[in-house]
Amino acid sequence: SSDLSRKVEQSNCLPWPRVRPSFAAMKSKSSVTCSRRKNRKAHFTAPSHIRRKLMSAPLSKDLRTKYSVRSLPIRRDDEVMIVRGHFHDREGKVTQVYRKKFRIHIERVTRDKANGQTVPIPVHPSKVVITKLKLDKDRKTLLDRKGSAKKGKHSD
């Protein structure tokens, strides 16, 4: 009988001790999961068009005030400054957005291999700040759309 009661206790899938933290007491949307396992799976198996949004980088202070937008998905010819890690305060142009590995390559952020070949060092986009945008038609409409939503929310 003790085995049966143990199985019944373990059936509700909560980790031990079975006390939920106060922030996870009630879900606001039943379609969105708060499971760590499911969120990690969704992140690491995300398709390319979703990885584009996941690979967003914050804008610099002057760009943020100019466009009233906090962050944008990073793209190839943006100019960025690294703010974290060994290469912090390095500036350069984005040469490649490596969506498969969730990393970007920046010009002049490289290392030399033992055989003399130079290879780019991958940097996560959250560890950089966009200092200059490569603007095209689609990017301008995106900035207008995001900026107008901000102005509508905070207009007095």
Coordinates of C-alpha atoms in Angstrom, one line a residue:
S1 CA 0.0 0.0 0.0
S2 CA 2.9 2.4 0.6
D3 CA 4.0 1.9 -3.1
L4 CA 0.6 2.9 -4.2
S5 CA 0.4 6.0 -2.1
R6 CA 3.9 7.0 -3.3
K7 CA 2.8 6.7 -7.0
V8 CA -0.3 8.8 -6.3
E9 CA 1.8 11.5 -4.7
Q10 CA 4.2 11.6 -7.6
S11 CA 1.5 11.7 -10.3
N12 CA 1.0 15.4 -10.4
C13 CA 4.4 16.1 -12.0
L14 CA 5.6 18.8 -9.7
P15 CA 9.2 18.7 -8.5
W16 CA 10.0 18.1 -4.9
P17 CA 9.1 20.0 -2.7
R18 CA 5.7 20.3 -4.3
V19 CA 5.3 24.1 -3.6
R20 CA 4.9 26.3 -6.6
P21 CA 6.6 29.7 -6.5
S22 CA 4.2 32.6 -6.1
F23 CA 4.9 34.0 -9.6
A24 CA 3.8 30.7 -11.3
A25 CA 0.6 30.4 -9.2
M26 CA -1.8 31.2 -12.0
K27 CA -1.2 31.3 -15.8
S28 CA -2.7 34.2 -17.7
K29 CA -2.9 32.2 -21.0
S30 CA -3.8 28.6 -21.1
S31 CA -2.1 28.2 -24.5
V32 CA 1.3 29.3 -23.2
T33 CA 3.4 26.9 -21.2
C34 CA 5.5 27.7 -18.2
S35 CA 7.4 24.4 -18.4
R36 CA 11.2 24.9 -18.5
R37 CA 11.6 21.7 -20.6
K38 CA 9.0 22.8 -23.2
N39 CA 10.4 26.3 -23.4
R40 CA 13.9 25.1 -23.9
K41 CA 12.8 22.7 -26.6
A42 CA 10.9 25.4 -28.4
H43 CA 13.9 27.7 -28.3
F44 CA 16.5 25.2 -29.5
T45 CA 14.3 23.7 -32.3
A46 CA 12.9 27.1 -33.5
P47 CA 12.7 27.6 -37.2
S48 CA 14.7 30.3 -39.0
H49 CA 12.0 33.0 -39.1
I50 CA 11.5 32.7 -35.3
R51 CA 15.3 32.6 -34.7
R52 CA 15.5 36.0 -36.5
K53 CA 13.3 37.6 -33.8
L54 CA 15.1 35.7 -31.0
M55 CA 18.4 37.1 -32.3
S56 CA 17.4 40.7 -31.5
A57 CA 19.9 43.3 -30.2
P58 CA 19.3 46.5 -28.3
L59 CA 19.8 49.8 -30.0
S60 CA 22.3 52.4 -28.7
K61 CA 21.0 55.3 -26.6
D62 CA 20.9 57.8 -29.5
L63 CA 19.2 55.4 -31.9
R64 CA 16.7 54.5 -29.2
T65 CA 15.7 58.2 -28.7
K66 CA 15.7 58.8 -32.5
Y67 CA 13.3 55.9 -33.4
S68 CA 11.7 55.3 -29.9
V69 CA 12.4 51.6 -30.4
R70 CA 14.4 49.5 -27.8
S71 CA 15.6 46.6 -29.9
L72 CA 15.6 45.1 -33.4
P73 CA 16.4 41.8 -35.0
I74 CA 20.0 42.1 -36.1
R75 CA 21.0 41.9 -39.8
R76 CA 24.1 41.6 -41.9
D77 CA 25.4 45.2 -42.5
D78 CA 24.5 46.7 -39.1
E79 CA 27.3 48.3 -37.1
V80 CA 27.6 47.1 -33.6
M81 CA 29.6 47.5 -30.4
I82 CA 30.3 44.6 -28.1
V83 CA 29.4 45.4 -24.5
R84 CA 30.2 42.1 -22.7
G85 CA 33.0 39.6 -22.7
H86 CA 36.6 39.5 -23.7
F87 CA 36.1 41.8 -26.8
H88 CA 34.0 44.5 -25.1
D89 CA 34.2 48.0 -26.5
R90 CA 35.1 46.6 -29.9
E91 CA 33.1 48.1 -32.8
G92 CA 32.6 46.6 -36.2
K93 CA 30.2 45.6 -39.0
V94 CA 28.2 42.4 -38.8
T95 CA 29.6 40.1 -41.5
Q96 CA 27.3 37.1 -40.8
V97 CA 24.2 36.2 -38.8
Y98 CA 24.6 32.6 -38.0
R99 CA 21.0 31.6 -37.1
K100 CA 21.8 28.0 -36.7
K101 CA 24.1 28.7 -33.8
F102 CA 22.3 31.8 -32.5
R103 CA 25.5 33.9 -33.0
I104 CA 26.8 36.7 -35.2
H105 CA 30.2 37.3 -36.7
I106 CA 31.7 40.8 -36.6
E107 CA 34.6 42.1 -38.7
R108 CA 37.9 42.4 -36.9
V109 CA 36.7 40.1 -34.1
T110 CA 38.8 37.1 -35.0
R111 CA 41.5 34.9 -33.7
D112 CA 44.4 33.2 -35.4
K113 CA 44.5 29.4 -35.5
A114 CA 47.7 27.4 -35.1
N115 CA 48.1 27.0 -38.9
G116 CA 47.9 30.8 -39.4
Q117 CA 44.3 30.9 -40.6
T118 CA 42.0 33.6 -39.1
V119 CA 38.6 32.6 -37.9
P120 CA 35.7 34.8 -36.7
I121 CA 34.7 34.6 -33.1
P122 CA 30.9 34.1 -32.6
V123 CA 29.1 36.6 -30.4
H124 CA 25.6 36.4 -29.1
P125 CA 23.4 39.3 -30.3
S126 CA 22.2 40.2 -26.8
K127 CA 25.9 41.0 -25.9
V128 CA 26.1 43.8 -28.5
V129 CA 24.5 47.2 -29.0
I130 CA 23.5 48.3 -32.5
T131 CA 25.2 51.7 -33.2
K132 CA 24.3 52.1 -36.9
L133 CA 21.4 50.6 -38.8
K134 CA 21.4 49.3 -42.4
L135 CA 18.1 50.8 -43.5
D136 CA 16.0 49.4 -46.3
K137 CA 12.3 49.7 -47.2
D138 CA 11.3 46.8 -44.9
R139 CA 13.4 48.0 -42.0
K140 CA 11.9 51.5 -42.2
T141 CA 8.4 50.2 -42.1
L142 CA 9.3 48.0 -39.1
L143 CA 10.8 51.0 -37.3
D144 CA 7.7 53.2 -38.1
R145 CA 5.4 50.4 -36.9
K146 CA 7.3 49.8 -33.6
G147 CA 7.9 53.5 -33.0
S148 CA 4.3 54.6 -33.6
A149 CA 3.0 51.9 -31.2
K150 CA 5.4 53.4 -28.5
K151 CA 4.3 56.9 -29.1
G152 CA 0.6 55.9 -29.0
K153 CA 1.1 54.2 -25.6
H154 CA 2.9 57.1 -23.9
S155 CA 1.3 60.1 -25.4
D156 CA -0.2 62.5 -22.8

